Coordinates of C-alpha atoms in Angstrom, one line a residue:
X1 CA 21.5 31.1 -2.6
X2 CA 18.6 32.4 -4.7
X3 CA 16.5 35.1 -2.7
X4 CA 13.0 34.0 -1.9
X5 CA 10.5 36.4 -3.5
X6 CA 7.3 37.6 -1.9
X7 CA 5.4 36.0 -4.7
X8 CA 6.8 32.5 -3.9
X9 CA 6.3 32.9 -0.2
X10 CA 2.6 33.6 -0.8
X11 CA 2.1 30.9 -3.4
X12 CA 1.5 28.0 -1.0
X13 CA -1.0 29.6 1.4
X14 CA -3.0 31.1 -1.5
X15 CA -3.1 27.8 -3.3
X16 CA -4.3 26.2 0.0
X17 CA -7.0 28.8 0.3
X18 CA -8.2 28.3 -3.2
X19 CA -8.2 24.5 -2.8
X20 CA -10.6 24.8 0.1
X21 CA -13.1 26.0 -2.4
X22 CA -11.9 24.1 -5.4
X23 CA -10.9 20.5 -4.4
X24 CA -8.9 19.8 -7.6
X25 CA -7.9 21.2 -10.9
X26 CA -7.6 18.4 -13.4
X27 CA -5.4 18.4 -16.4
X28 CA -6.1 15.9 -19.2
X29 CA -2.9 14.5 -20.4
X30 CA -2.0 13.4 -23.9
X31 CA 1.2 13.0 -26.0
X32 CA 4.3 10.9 -26.6
X33 CA 6.5 8.9 -24.3
X34 CA 8.9 11.3 -22.7
X35 CA 11.2 11.8 -19.8
X36 CA 10.8 8.2 -18.6
X37 CA 7.0 8.6 -18.2
X38 CA 4.0 8.0 -20.4
X39 CA 1.7 10.9 -20.9
X40 CA -2.0 10.3 -21.1
X41 CA -2.6 8.1 -18.0
X42 CA -2.9 10.7 -15.2
X43 CA -4.5 13.9 -14.2
X44 CA -3.0 16.7 -12.1
X45 CA -4.4 18.4 -9.1
X46 CA -3.4 21.1 -6.7
X47 CA -3.9 20.2 -3.1
X48 CA -2.5 21.8 0.1
X49 CA -0.6 24.4 -2.0
X50 CA 1.3 21.8 -4.1
X51 CA 0.5 20.8 -7.7
X52 CA 0.2 17.0 -7.5
X53 CA -0.7 14.2 -9.9
X54 CA -2.6 10.9 -9.7
X55 CA -0.2 8.0 -10.0
X56 CA 0.2 6.3 -13.3
X57 CA 1.5 3.1 -11.7
X58 CA -0.5 0.0 -12.6
X59 CA -0.5 -3.3 -10.7
X60 CA -1.4 -6.9 -11.8
X61 CA -1.6 -10.1 -9.7
X62 CA 0.5 -12.9 -11.1
X63 CA 0.0 -15.4 -8.3
X64 CA -3.1 -17.3 -7.2
X65 CA -6.4 -15.8 -8.3
X66 CA -8.6 -18.3 -6.6
X67 CA -9.1 -16.7 -3.1
X68 CA -12.5 -15.2 -2.5
X69 CA -11.6 -13.3 0.7
X70 CA -8.5 -11.1 0.8
X71 CA -6.7 -8.9 3.3
X72 CA -3.8 -6.4 3.5
X73 CA -0.6 -7.5 5.1
X74 CA 0.6 -5.8 8.3
X75 CA 4.5 -5.5 8.3
X76 CA 6.0 -7.4 11.3
X77 CA 8.5 -4.5 11.5
X78 CA 6.3 -1.8 13.1
X79 CA 8.8 0.9 12.1
X80 CA 8.3 0.2 8.4
X81 CA 5.3 0.9 6.1
X82 CA 4.9 1.0 2.3
X83 CA 5.6 4.6 1.0
X84 CA 2.8 7.1 1.5
X85 CA 3.9 9.3 -1.4
X86 CA 6.6 9.6 -4.1
X87 CA 7.5 11.6 -7.2
X88 CA 7.0 10.3 -10.7
X89 CA 6.9 11.8 -14.3
X90 CA 3.6 13.5 -14.7
X91 CA 3.4 16.7 -16.7
X92 CA 4.7 17.8 -20.1
X93 CA 5.5 21.6 -20.5
X94 CA 2.2 22.1 -22.3
X95 CA 0.4 20.5 -19.4
X96 CA 2.0 22.8 -16.9
X97 CA 0.9 25.7 -19.0
X98 CA -2.7 24.4 -19.1
X99 CA -2.7 24.0 -15.3
X100 CA -1.8 27.7 -14.8
X101 CA -4.6 28.7 -17.2
X102 CA -7.1 26.5 -15.3
X103 CA -6.1 28.2 -12.1
X104 CA -6.8 31.6 -13.6
X105 CA -10.3 30.3 -14.4
X106 CA -11.3 30.1 -10.7
X107 CA -12.0 33.9 -10.7
X108 CA -15.5 33.2 -11.9
X109 CA -16.4 31.4 -8.6
X110 CA -18.1 33.2 -5.7
X111 CA -15.8 34.8 -3.1
X112 CA -12.7 34.1 -5.2
X113 CA -12.6 37.2 -7.3
X114 CA -8.9 38.1 -8.1
X115 CA -7.6 34.9 -6.6
X116 CA -7.2 33.1 -9.9
X117 CA -5.1 35.8 -11.4
X118 CA -3.0 36.0 -8.3
X119 CA -2.4 32.3 -8.2
X120 CA -1.8 32.3 -12.0
X121 CA 0.8 35.1 -11.6
X122 CA 2.5 33.2 -8.9
X123 CA 2.7 30.0 -10.9
X124 CA 3.9 32.0 -14.0
X125 CA 6.7 33.5 -11.8
X126 CA 7.8 29.9 -11.1
X127 CA 7.2 28.2 -14.4
X128 CA 7.3 31.0 -17.0
X129 CA 9.4 34.0 -15.9
X130 CA 12.6 32.2 -15.2
X131 CA 12.4 31.5 -11.5
X132 CA 13.5 28.7 -11.9
X133 CA 11.9 27.8 -15.3
X134 CA 11.5 29.9 -18.5
X135 CA 8.3 29.8 -20.6
X136 CA 7.2 26.4 -19.0
X137 CA 10.2 24.7 -20.7
X138 CA 8.0 24.6 -23.9
X139 CA 11.2 24.6 -26.0
X140 CA 12.0 21.2 -24.3
X141 CA 8.6 19.6 -25.2
X142 CA 9.3 15.9 -25.8
X143 CA 12.8 16.0 -24.1
X144 CA 11.7 15.4 -20.6
X145 CA 8.9 15.7 -18.0
X146 CA 7.9 17.6 -14.9
X147 CA 8.0 15.1 -12.1
X148 CA 5.2 15.6 -9.6
X149 CA 4.2 14.4 -6.1
X150 CA 1.7 11.6 -6.0
X151 CA 0.0 10.0 -3.0
X152 CA -0.2 6.2 -2.5
X153 CA -3.9 5.5 -3.3
X154 CA -4.0 3.2 -0.3
X155 CA -2.6 5.8 2.1
X156 CA -4.2 9.1 1.1
X157 CA -5.2 9.7 4.7
X158 CA -1.8 9.0 6.1
X159 CA -0.2 12.3 7.3
X160 CA 3.0 11.1 5.6
X161 CA 1.2 11.4 2.3
X162 CA 1.7 15.2 2.5
X163 CA 5.5 14.9 3.0
X164 CA 6.0 15.0 -0.8
X165 CA 5.5 18.7 -0.9
X166 CA 7.7 19.9 -3.8
X167 CA 6.1 21.6 -6.7
X168 CA 6.6 19.7 -10.0
X169 CA 10.3 19.8 -11.1
X170 CA 11.9 19.2 -14.5
X171 CA 13.9 16.1 -15.3
X172 CA 15.5 15.6 -18.7
X173 CA 14.7 12.4 -20.5
X174 CA 17.0 9.6 -19.3
X175 CA 18.2 11.5 -16.2
X176 CA 17.8 10.3 -12.6
X177 CA 16.3 13.1 -10.4
X178 CA 18.2 14.1 -7.3
X179 CA 15.2 13.4 -5.0
X180 CA 15.2 10.7 -2.4
X181 CA 11.5 10.0 -2.9
X182 CA 11.7 9.8 -6.7
X183 CA 10.1 6.7 -8.1
X184 CA 12.6 3.8 -8.1
X185 CA 12.2 0.0 -8.5
X186 CA 12.2 -0.4 -4.8
X187 CA 9.4 2.2 -4.3
X188 CA 7.4 0.2 -6.9
X189 CA 8.1 -3.0 -5.0
X190 CA 7.0 -1.4 -1.7
X191 CA 3.9 -0.1 -3.3
X192 CA 3.1 -3.6 -4.6
X193 CA 3.4 -4.8 -1.0
X194 CA 0.3 -2.8 -0.2
X195 CA -1.5 -4.5 -3.1
X196 CA -0.8 -8.2 -2.2
X197 CA -4.2 -9.9 -2.0
X198 CA -3.5 -12.4 0.7
X199 CA -6.3 -14.9 1.5
X200 CA -8.3 -14.9 4.7
X201 CA -7.3 -17.2 7.6
X202 CA -10.6 -18.7 8.8
X203 CA -9.3 -22.0 10.1
X204 CA -11.1 -25.3 10.2
X205 CA -11.3 -27.0 13.6
X206 CA -12.4 -30.4 14.9
X207 CA -14.5 -30.7 16.9
X208 CA -16.4 -28.0 15.2
X209 CA -18.5 -25.6 17.2
X210 CA -18.0 -26.3 20.9
X211 CA -15.0 -28.3 22.1
X212 CA -14.3 -29.9 25.5
X213 CA -11.9 -29.2 28.3
X214 CA -8.7 -31.3 28.0
X215 CA -9.8 -32.6 24.6
X216 CA -7.3 -31.8 21.7
X217 CA -8.8 -29.5 19.1
X218 CA -7.4 -30.0 15.6
X219 CA -6.6 -27.0 13.5
X220 CA -5.9 -26.9 9.7
X221 CA -6.1 -24.7 6.6
X222 CA -6.7 -25.9 3.0
X223 CA -3.8 -26.2 0.7
X224 CA -5.6 -24.4 -2.2
X225 CA -5.4 -21.0 -0.4
X226 CA -1.8 -20.8 0.7
X227 CA 0.5 -20.4 -2.2
X228 CA 2.9 -17.8 -3.3
X229 CA 1.2 -14.6 -4.5
X230 CA 3.0 -12.0 -6.7
X231 CA 2.0 -8.4 -7.6
X232 CA 3.8 -6.5 -10.3
X233 CA 3.8 -2.7 -10.2
X234 CA 4.8 -1.0 -13.4
X235 CA 5.1 2.6 -14.8
X236 CA 3.6 2.4 -18.3
X237 CA 5.7 3.4 -21.2
X238 CA 9.0 3.1 -19.4
X239 CA 9.6 -0.7 -19.1
X240 CA 10.2 -0.1 -15.4
X241 CA 8.5 -2.6 -13.1
X242 CA 9.0 -4.5 -9.9
X243 CA 7.4 -7.7 -8.7
X244 CA 6.8 -8.3 -5.0
X245 CA 6.2 -11.9 -3.9
X246 CA 4.6 -13.2 -0.7
X247 CA 5.2 -16.7 0.4
X248 CA 3.4 -18.2 3.4
X249 CA 5.7 -19.7 6.0
X250 CA 3.8 -20.4 9.2
X251 CA 0.5 -20.1 11.0
X252 CA 0.6 -18.9 14.6
X253 CA -2.2 -19.9 17.0
X254 CA -3.1 -17.7 20.0
X255 CA -5.8 -19.6 22.0
X256 CA -7.2 -16.4 23.5
X257 CA -6.4 -17.6 27.1
X258 CA -3.4 -18.7 29.1
X259 CA -5.3 -21.7 30.2
X260 CA -4.5 -23.7 27.1
X261 CA -1.8 -25.8 25.5
X262 CA -0.9 -25.3 21.8
X263 CA 0.6 -27.8 19.3
X264 CA 3.4 -27.3 18.6
X265 CA 4.2 -25.6 22.0
X266 CA 5.3 -22.4 20.3
X267 CA 1.9 -22.1 18.6
X268 CA 3.7 -21.9 15.2
X269 CA 2.4 -24.4 12.7
X270 CA 4.6 -24.8 9.6
X271 CA 3.4 -24.7 6.0
X272 CA 3.3 -28.2 4.5
X273 CA 5.0 -29.0 1.2
X274 CA 1.6 -28.9 -0.6
X275 CA 0.7 -25.5 0.8
X276 CA -1.6 -26.8 3.5
X277 CA -1.3 -26.1 7.2
X278 CA -1.9 -28.7 9.9
X279 CA -3.8 -31.9 9.1
X280 CA -7.5 -32.5 8.8
X281 CA -9.0 -34.5 11.7
X282 CA -9.8 -38.1 10.9
X283 CA -12.4 -40.3 12.7
X284 CA -11.0 -42.2 15.7
X285 CA -8.1 -39.7 16.5
X286 CA -9.9 -37.7 19.1
X287 CA -7.3 -38.4 21.7
X288 CA -4.2 -38.1 19.4
X289 CA -1.9 -35.1 19.5
X290 CA -2.6 -32.9 16.5
X291 CA 0.3 -31.6 14.4
X292 CA -1.4 -28.2 14.7
X293 CA -4.0 -27.5 17.4
X294 CA -4.8 -26.5 20.9
X295 CA -6.2 -28.1 24.1
X296 CA -8.2 -25.8 26.4
X297 CA -7.7 -26.4 30.1
X298 CA -10.6 -24.4 31.4
X299 CA -14.2 -23.9 30.2
X300 CA -15.1 -20.6 28.6
X301 CA -18.1 -20.2 30.9
X302 CA -21.9 -20.0 30.3
X303 CA -22.5 -18.2 27.0
X304 CA -18.8 -17.3 26.8
X305 CA -16.1 -18.1 24.2
X306 CA -12.4 -17.7 23.7
X307 CA -11.2 -15.5 20.8
X308 CA -8.7 -17.8 19.1
X309 CA -6.4 -15.7 16.8
X310 CA -5.0 -17.4 13.7
X311 CA -2.2 -15.4 12.0
X312 CA -0.3 -16.4 8.9
X313 CA 3.2 -15.0 8.4
X314 CA 4.3 -14.3 4.8
X315 CA 7.9 -13.9 3.7
X316 CA 8.3 -11.0 1.2
X317 CA 10.8 -10.6 -1.6
X318 CA 11.1 -8.5 -4.7
X319 CA 12.7 -8.4 -8.1
X320 CA 12.7 -5.7 -10.9
X321 CA 13.4 -5.1 -14.5
X322 CA 16.6 -3.3 -13.6
X323 CA 18.0 -6.4 -11.8
X324 CA 17.6 -4.9 -8.4
X325 CA 15.8 -6.8 -5.7
X326 CA 15.9 -8.1 -2.2
X327 CA 13.7 -8.7 0.8
X328 CA 11.0 -6.6 2.5
X329 CA 9.7 -7.0 6.0
X330 CA 7.7 -10.2 6.7
X331 CA 4.0 -9.5 6.7
X332 CA 1.2 -11.0 8.8
X333 CA -2.6 -11.4 8.3
X334 CA -5.0 -13.0 10.7
X335 CA -8.5 -13.3 12.0
X336 CA -10.1 -14.2 15.3
X337 CA -12.7 -17.0 15.7
X338 CA -14.8 -17.6 18.8
X339 CA -14.3 -21.0 20.4
X340 CA -16.7 -22.3 23.0
X341 CA -15.2 -24.7 25.5
X342 CA -17.4 -26.8 27.7
X343 CA -16.7 -29.1 30.7
X344 CA -16.9 -32.8 30.1
X345 CA -20.1 -34.0 31.7
X346 CA -19.9 -37.2 33.8
X347 CA -22.7 -39.4 35.0
X348 CA -22.6 -40.8 38.6
X349 CA -24.4 -44.2 39.0

């Protein structure tokens, strides 16, 4: 086992101290395709004592683009979330060298006299003086990349985003890094899960506005909104991408009170073949049983309302350019709507 030097032990806390005064140290990239990554589309920063990069992963929506309101899916499996961080090819040898020089430049800031040189010396010990890298791997320029930690842009405030805490490490071009959180097709697919623009679930009801006790209320959703939606996440310059697809499968109705009867009894309304949910109310069917709906058995009271929750469940699957694929946890997205329920007034003669 290699002995841990005093310099390396002090590197992280000193970087963290410096970052408190200098939020980021950016490195403009530029160059050729190398090491499975495309230079030129990211900048590096040092945060919490670790040199990180901004992700180069891009996403595009390949499904419906007609929805005007969108939401983020909540995984039905509460023990699973999309990744908060991962490692991806980020820096060439020349860029690591530039990063060290930028750190040395913080000496000119108030209260940080000497810190820049100390941090620079520490980074040089790691990347220049052979522990573990020699001369920033400049002799391998174009033959690989330093892979760096990146945070999922959607989960930067998640504590797990700091769990990728390795300093950038070298990977020869074409090699697969021995790191469980290194970017893979599945990580791309899981990131795309976070980017799925699912439509809102504001249902239509009849009667609209207020309904009556013991009167069936019809519920439906337009077919134009609920179609398959796909997001492709790709790492530019590598040919590596994964496509995550969400397919709506059911609408669940929670009336907001136990004094109600849902249709079907489970409260789960299936998606029709044309992508619609339920059936619009037609004149003269007020007393018919709706294919999707609810009957309230008690009034909501003066000025009160029940919060009816309508939640769509989406089945999630993924494919990739490597041939890998599979299923991800089903996701849900819903919204509450206030429903006023009134007593039926009778007239005594």
